[in-house]
Short mmCIF file of C-alpha atoms and ligand atoms in Angstrom, two decimals:
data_model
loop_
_atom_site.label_atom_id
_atom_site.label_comp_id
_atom_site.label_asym_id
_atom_site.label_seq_id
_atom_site.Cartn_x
_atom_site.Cartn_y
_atom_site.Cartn_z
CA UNK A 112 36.37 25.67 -2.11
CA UNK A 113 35.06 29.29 -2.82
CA UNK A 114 34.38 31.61 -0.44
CA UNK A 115 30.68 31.21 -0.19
CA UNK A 116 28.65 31.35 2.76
CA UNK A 117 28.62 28.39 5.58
CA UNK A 118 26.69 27.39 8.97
CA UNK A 119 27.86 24.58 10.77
CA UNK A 120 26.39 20.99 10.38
CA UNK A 121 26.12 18.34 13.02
CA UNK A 122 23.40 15.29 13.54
CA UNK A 123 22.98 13.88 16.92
CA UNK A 124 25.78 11.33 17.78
CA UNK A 125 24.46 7.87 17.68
CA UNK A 126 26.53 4.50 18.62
CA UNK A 127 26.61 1.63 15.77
CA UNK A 128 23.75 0.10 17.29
CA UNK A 129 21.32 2.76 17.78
CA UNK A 130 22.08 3.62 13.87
CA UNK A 131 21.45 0.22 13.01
CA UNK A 132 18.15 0.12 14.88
CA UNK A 133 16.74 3.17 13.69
CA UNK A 134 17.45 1.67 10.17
CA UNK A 135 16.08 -1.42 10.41
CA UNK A 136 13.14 0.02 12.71
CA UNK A 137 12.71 2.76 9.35
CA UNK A 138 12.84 0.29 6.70
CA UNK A 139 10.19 -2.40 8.31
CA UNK A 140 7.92 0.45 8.52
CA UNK A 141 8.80 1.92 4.81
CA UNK A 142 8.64 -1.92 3.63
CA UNK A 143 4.79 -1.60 5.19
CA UNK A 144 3.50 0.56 2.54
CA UNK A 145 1.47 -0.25 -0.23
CA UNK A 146 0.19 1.21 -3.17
CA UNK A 147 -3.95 1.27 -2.12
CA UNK A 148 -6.79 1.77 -4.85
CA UNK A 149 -9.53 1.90 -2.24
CA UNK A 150 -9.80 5.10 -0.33
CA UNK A 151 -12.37 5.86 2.11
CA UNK A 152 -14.08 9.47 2.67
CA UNK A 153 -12.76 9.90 5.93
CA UNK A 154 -11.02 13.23 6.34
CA UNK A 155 -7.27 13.50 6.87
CA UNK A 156 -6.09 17.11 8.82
CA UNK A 157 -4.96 19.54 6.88
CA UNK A 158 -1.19 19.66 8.92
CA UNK A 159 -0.37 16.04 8.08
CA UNK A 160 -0.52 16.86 4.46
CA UNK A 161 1.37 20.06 5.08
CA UNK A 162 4.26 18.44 7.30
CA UNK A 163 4.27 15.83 4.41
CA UNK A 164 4.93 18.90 1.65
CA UNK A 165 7.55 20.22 3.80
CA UNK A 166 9.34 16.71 4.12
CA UNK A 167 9.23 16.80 0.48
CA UNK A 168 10.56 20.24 0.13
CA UNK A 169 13.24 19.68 2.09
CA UNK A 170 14.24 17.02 -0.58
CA UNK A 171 18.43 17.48 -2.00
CA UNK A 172 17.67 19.33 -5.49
CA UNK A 173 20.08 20.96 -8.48
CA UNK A 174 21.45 23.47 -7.51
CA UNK A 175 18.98 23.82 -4.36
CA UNK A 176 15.99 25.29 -6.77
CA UNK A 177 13.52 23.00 -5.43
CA UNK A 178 11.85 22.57 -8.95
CA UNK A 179 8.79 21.83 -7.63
CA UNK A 180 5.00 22.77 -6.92
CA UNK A 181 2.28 20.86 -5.12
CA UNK A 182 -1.43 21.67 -5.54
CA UNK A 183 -3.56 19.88 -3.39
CA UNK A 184 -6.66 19.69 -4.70
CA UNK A 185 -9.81 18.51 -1.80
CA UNK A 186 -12.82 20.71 -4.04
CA UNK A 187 -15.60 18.05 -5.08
CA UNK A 188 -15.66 20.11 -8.01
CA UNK A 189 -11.86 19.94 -9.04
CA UNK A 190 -11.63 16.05 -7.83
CA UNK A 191 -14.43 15.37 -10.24
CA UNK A 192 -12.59 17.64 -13.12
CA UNK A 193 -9.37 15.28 -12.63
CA UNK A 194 -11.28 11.76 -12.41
CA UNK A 195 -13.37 12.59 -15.76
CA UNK A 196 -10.21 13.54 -17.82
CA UNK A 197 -8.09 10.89 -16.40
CA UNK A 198 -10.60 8.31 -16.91
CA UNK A 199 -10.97 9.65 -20.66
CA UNK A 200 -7.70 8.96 -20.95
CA UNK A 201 -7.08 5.63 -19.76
CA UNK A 202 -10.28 4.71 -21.38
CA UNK A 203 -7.96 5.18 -24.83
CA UNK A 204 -4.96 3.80 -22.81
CA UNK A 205 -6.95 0.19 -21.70
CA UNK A 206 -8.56 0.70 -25.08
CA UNK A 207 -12.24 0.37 -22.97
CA UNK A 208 -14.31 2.45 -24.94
CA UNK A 209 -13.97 0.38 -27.93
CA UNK A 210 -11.09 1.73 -29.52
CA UNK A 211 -7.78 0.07 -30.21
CA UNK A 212 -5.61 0.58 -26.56
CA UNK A 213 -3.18 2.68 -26.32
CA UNK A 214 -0.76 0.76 -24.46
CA UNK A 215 0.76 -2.76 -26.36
CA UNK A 216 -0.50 -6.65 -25.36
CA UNK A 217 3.01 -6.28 -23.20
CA UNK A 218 2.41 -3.58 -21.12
CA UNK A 219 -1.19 -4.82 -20.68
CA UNK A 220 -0.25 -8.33 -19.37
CA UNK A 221 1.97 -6.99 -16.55
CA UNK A 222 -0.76 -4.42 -15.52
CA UNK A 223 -3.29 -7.14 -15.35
CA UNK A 224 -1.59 -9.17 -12.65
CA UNK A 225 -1.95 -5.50 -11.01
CA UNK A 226 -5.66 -5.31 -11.80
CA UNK A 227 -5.78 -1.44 -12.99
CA UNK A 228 -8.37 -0.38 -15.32
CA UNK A 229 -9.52 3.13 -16.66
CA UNK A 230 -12.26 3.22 -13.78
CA UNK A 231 -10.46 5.41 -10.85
CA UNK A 232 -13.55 6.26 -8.22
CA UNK A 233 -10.40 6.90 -5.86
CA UNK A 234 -9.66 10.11 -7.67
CA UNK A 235 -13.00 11.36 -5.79
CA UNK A 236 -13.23 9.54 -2.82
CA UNK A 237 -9.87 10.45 -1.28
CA UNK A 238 -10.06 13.57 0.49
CA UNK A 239 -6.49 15.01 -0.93
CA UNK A 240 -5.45 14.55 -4.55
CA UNK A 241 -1.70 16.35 -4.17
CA UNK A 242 -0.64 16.81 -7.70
CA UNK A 243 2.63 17.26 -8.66
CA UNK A 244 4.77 19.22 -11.11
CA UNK A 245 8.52 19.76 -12.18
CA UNK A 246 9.37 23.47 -12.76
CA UNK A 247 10.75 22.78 -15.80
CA UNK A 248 12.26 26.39 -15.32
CA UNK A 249 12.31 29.33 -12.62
CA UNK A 250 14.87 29.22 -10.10
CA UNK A 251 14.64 29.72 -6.65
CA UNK A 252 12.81 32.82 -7.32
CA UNK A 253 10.09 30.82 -9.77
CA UNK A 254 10.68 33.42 -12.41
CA UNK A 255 9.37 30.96 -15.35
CA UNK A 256 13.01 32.22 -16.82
CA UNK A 257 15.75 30.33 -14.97
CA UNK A 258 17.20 27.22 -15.84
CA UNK A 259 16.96 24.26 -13.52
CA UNK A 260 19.29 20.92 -13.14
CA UNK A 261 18.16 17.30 -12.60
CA UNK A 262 14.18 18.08 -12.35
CA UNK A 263 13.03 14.66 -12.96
CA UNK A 264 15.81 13.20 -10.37
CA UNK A 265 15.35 16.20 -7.62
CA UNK A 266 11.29 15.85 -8.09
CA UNK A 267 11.80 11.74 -7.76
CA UNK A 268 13.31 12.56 -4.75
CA UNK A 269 10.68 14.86 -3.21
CA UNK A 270 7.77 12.41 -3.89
CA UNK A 271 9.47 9.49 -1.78
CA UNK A 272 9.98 11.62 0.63
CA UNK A 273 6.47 12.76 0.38
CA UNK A 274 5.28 9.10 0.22
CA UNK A 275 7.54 8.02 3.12
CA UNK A 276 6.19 10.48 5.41
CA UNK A 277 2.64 10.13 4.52
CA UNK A 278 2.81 6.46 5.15
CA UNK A 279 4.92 7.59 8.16
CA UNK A 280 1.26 9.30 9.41
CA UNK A 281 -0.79 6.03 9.33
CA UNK A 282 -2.35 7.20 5.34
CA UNK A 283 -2.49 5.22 2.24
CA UNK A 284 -1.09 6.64 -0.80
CA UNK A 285 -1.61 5.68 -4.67
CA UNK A 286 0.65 7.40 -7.22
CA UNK A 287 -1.22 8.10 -10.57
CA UNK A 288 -0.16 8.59 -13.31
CA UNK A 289 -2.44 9.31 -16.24
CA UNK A 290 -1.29 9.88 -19.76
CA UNK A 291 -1.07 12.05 -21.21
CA UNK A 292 -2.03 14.52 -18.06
CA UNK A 293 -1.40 17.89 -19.57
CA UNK A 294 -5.03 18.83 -18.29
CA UNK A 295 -3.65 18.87 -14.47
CA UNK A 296 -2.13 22.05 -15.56
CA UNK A 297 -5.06 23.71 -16.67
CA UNK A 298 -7.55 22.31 -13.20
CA UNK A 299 -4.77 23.02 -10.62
CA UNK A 300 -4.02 26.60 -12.19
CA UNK A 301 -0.01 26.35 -12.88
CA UNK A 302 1.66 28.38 -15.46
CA UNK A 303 3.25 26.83 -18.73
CA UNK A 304 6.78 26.20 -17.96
CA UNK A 305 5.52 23.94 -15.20
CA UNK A 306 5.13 19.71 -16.03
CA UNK A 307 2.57 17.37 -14.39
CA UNK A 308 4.57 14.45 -12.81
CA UNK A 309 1.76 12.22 -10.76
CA UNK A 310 -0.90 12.57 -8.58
CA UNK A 311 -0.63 11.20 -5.43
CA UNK A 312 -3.97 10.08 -3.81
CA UNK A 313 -3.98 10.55 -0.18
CA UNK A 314 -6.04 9.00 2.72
CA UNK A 315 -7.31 6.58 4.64
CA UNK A 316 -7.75 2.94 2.97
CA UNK A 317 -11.53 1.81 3.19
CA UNK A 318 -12.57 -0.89 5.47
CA UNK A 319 -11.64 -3.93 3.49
CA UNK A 320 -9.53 -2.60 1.07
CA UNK A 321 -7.24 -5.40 -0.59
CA UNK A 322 -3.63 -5.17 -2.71
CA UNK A 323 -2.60 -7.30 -5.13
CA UNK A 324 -0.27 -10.15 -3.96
CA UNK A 325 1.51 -9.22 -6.41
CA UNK A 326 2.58 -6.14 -4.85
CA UNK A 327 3.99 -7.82 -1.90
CA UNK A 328 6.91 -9.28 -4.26
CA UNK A 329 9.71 -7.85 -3.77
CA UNK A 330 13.14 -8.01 -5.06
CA UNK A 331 15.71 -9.56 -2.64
CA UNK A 332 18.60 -7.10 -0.81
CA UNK A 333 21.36 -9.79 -3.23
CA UNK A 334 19.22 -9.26 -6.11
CA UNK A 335 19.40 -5.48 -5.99
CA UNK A 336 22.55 -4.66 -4.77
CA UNK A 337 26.45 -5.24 -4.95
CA UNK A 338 28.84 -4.49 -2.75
CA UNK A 339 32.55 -4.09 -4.99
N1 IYR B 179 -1.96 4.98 -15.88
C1 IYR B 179 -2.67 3.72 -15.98
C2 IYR B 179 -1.79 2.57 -16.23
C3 IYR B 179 -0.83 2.13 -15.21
C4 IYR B 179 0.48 2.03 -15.58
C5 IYR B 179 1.40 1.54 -14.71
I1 IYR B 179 3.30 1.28 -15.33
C6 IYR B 179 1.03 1.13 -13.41
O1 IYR B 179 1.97 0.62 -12.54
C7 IYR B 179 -0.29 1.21 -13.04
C8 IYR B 179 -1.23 1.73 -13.96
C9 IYR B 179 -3.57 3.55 -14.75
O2 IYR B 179 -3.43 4.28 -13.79
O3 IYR B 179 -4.41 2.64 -14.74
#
């Protein structure tokens, strides 16, 4: 090793047990979440959002840049902004307003089980809209100049942790993912080295809302991993 800089590092001292509790315990809450299309207006406080950010931002990055940015947008005014250009453009994705769709017959099929179409009245319902971008450059310092490492993989990480905590705080999340979504730059103000990655709608899920069976199916533990 070099001679950089160290503090020391400890986590609290748990038996076997306790760490296998606090596992399973973790992962029967995780497995609880679901990805909700049908927010209600209720407000959310403004700290579980922030505690959520800073979960995120805590996230293992290249380097330790933390090539991220999340604007959270709650203006009626900016909400409306993002559900008219999204819509526009999954209009041409789901080929809606008449034209030939954007996506193939394949990818169509497997969203229809989902039942997703270019209407998205949850982009103004919820009260937070945190959108999400990859500093494509900028360093620690956000200089627009500095290269970064691993964005896509370091800003993966931050938005599960992101989700996981949100869902942690009793609120239903939706990523979205419009394409192309080039105009989030422009409505949440970020400069030009900065990418758009998804929009995560945040809130409470109206009374009644429904998810697709679909979405309860879920790979087994033997199907998805190996142990060599
Ligand atoms: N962006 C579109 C299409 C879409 C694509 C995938 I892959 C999904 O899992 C869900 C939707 C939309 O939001 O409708």
């Amino acid at each position: 090793m070099n001679d950089h800089e160290t503090v020391p590092y400890a986590l609290p001292e748990l038996t076997d047990d306790e760490s296998i509790h606090r596992a399973v315990d973790f992962a029967e809450r995780l497995n609880q979440r679901r990805t909700c299309r049908w927010f209600s207006p209720q407000p959310v406080p403004r700290a579980v959002i922030d505690a959520a950010i800073a979960a995120a931002g805590s996230a293992p990055s290249g380097a330790n840049h933390q090539p991220w940015h999340f604007a959270v947008i709650s203006s009626p005014d900016r909400k409306r902004a993002i559900r008219q250009a999204a819509e526009a453009e999954e209009r041409q994705f789901y080929g809606s307003n008449g034209s030939t769709p954007k996506a193939g017959d394949e990818w169509l099929a497997a969203l229809r089980e989902l039942g997703t179409d270019a209407d998205k009245p949850f982009l103004e319902t919820a009260p937070y809209l945190i959108v999400v971008f990859a500093q494509r450059k900028g360093g620690i310092a956000e200089d627009g100049q500095t290269q970064n490492y691993y964005v896509s993989e370091s800003v993966g990480i931050a938005c599960g942790m992101l989700l996981a905590t949100l869902h942690e705080a009793g609120l239903a999340t939706l990523t979205h993912t419009p394409s192309p979504m080039g105009f989030l730059r422009r409505v949440c103000e970020r400069p030009a080295w900065e990418k758009p990655v998804m929009i995560i709608v945040t809130g409470h899920p109206a009374a009644g809302a429904t998810v697709p069976s679909r979405a309860l199916l879920k790979k087994p533990l033997n199907q998805i991993s190996s142990w060599l």
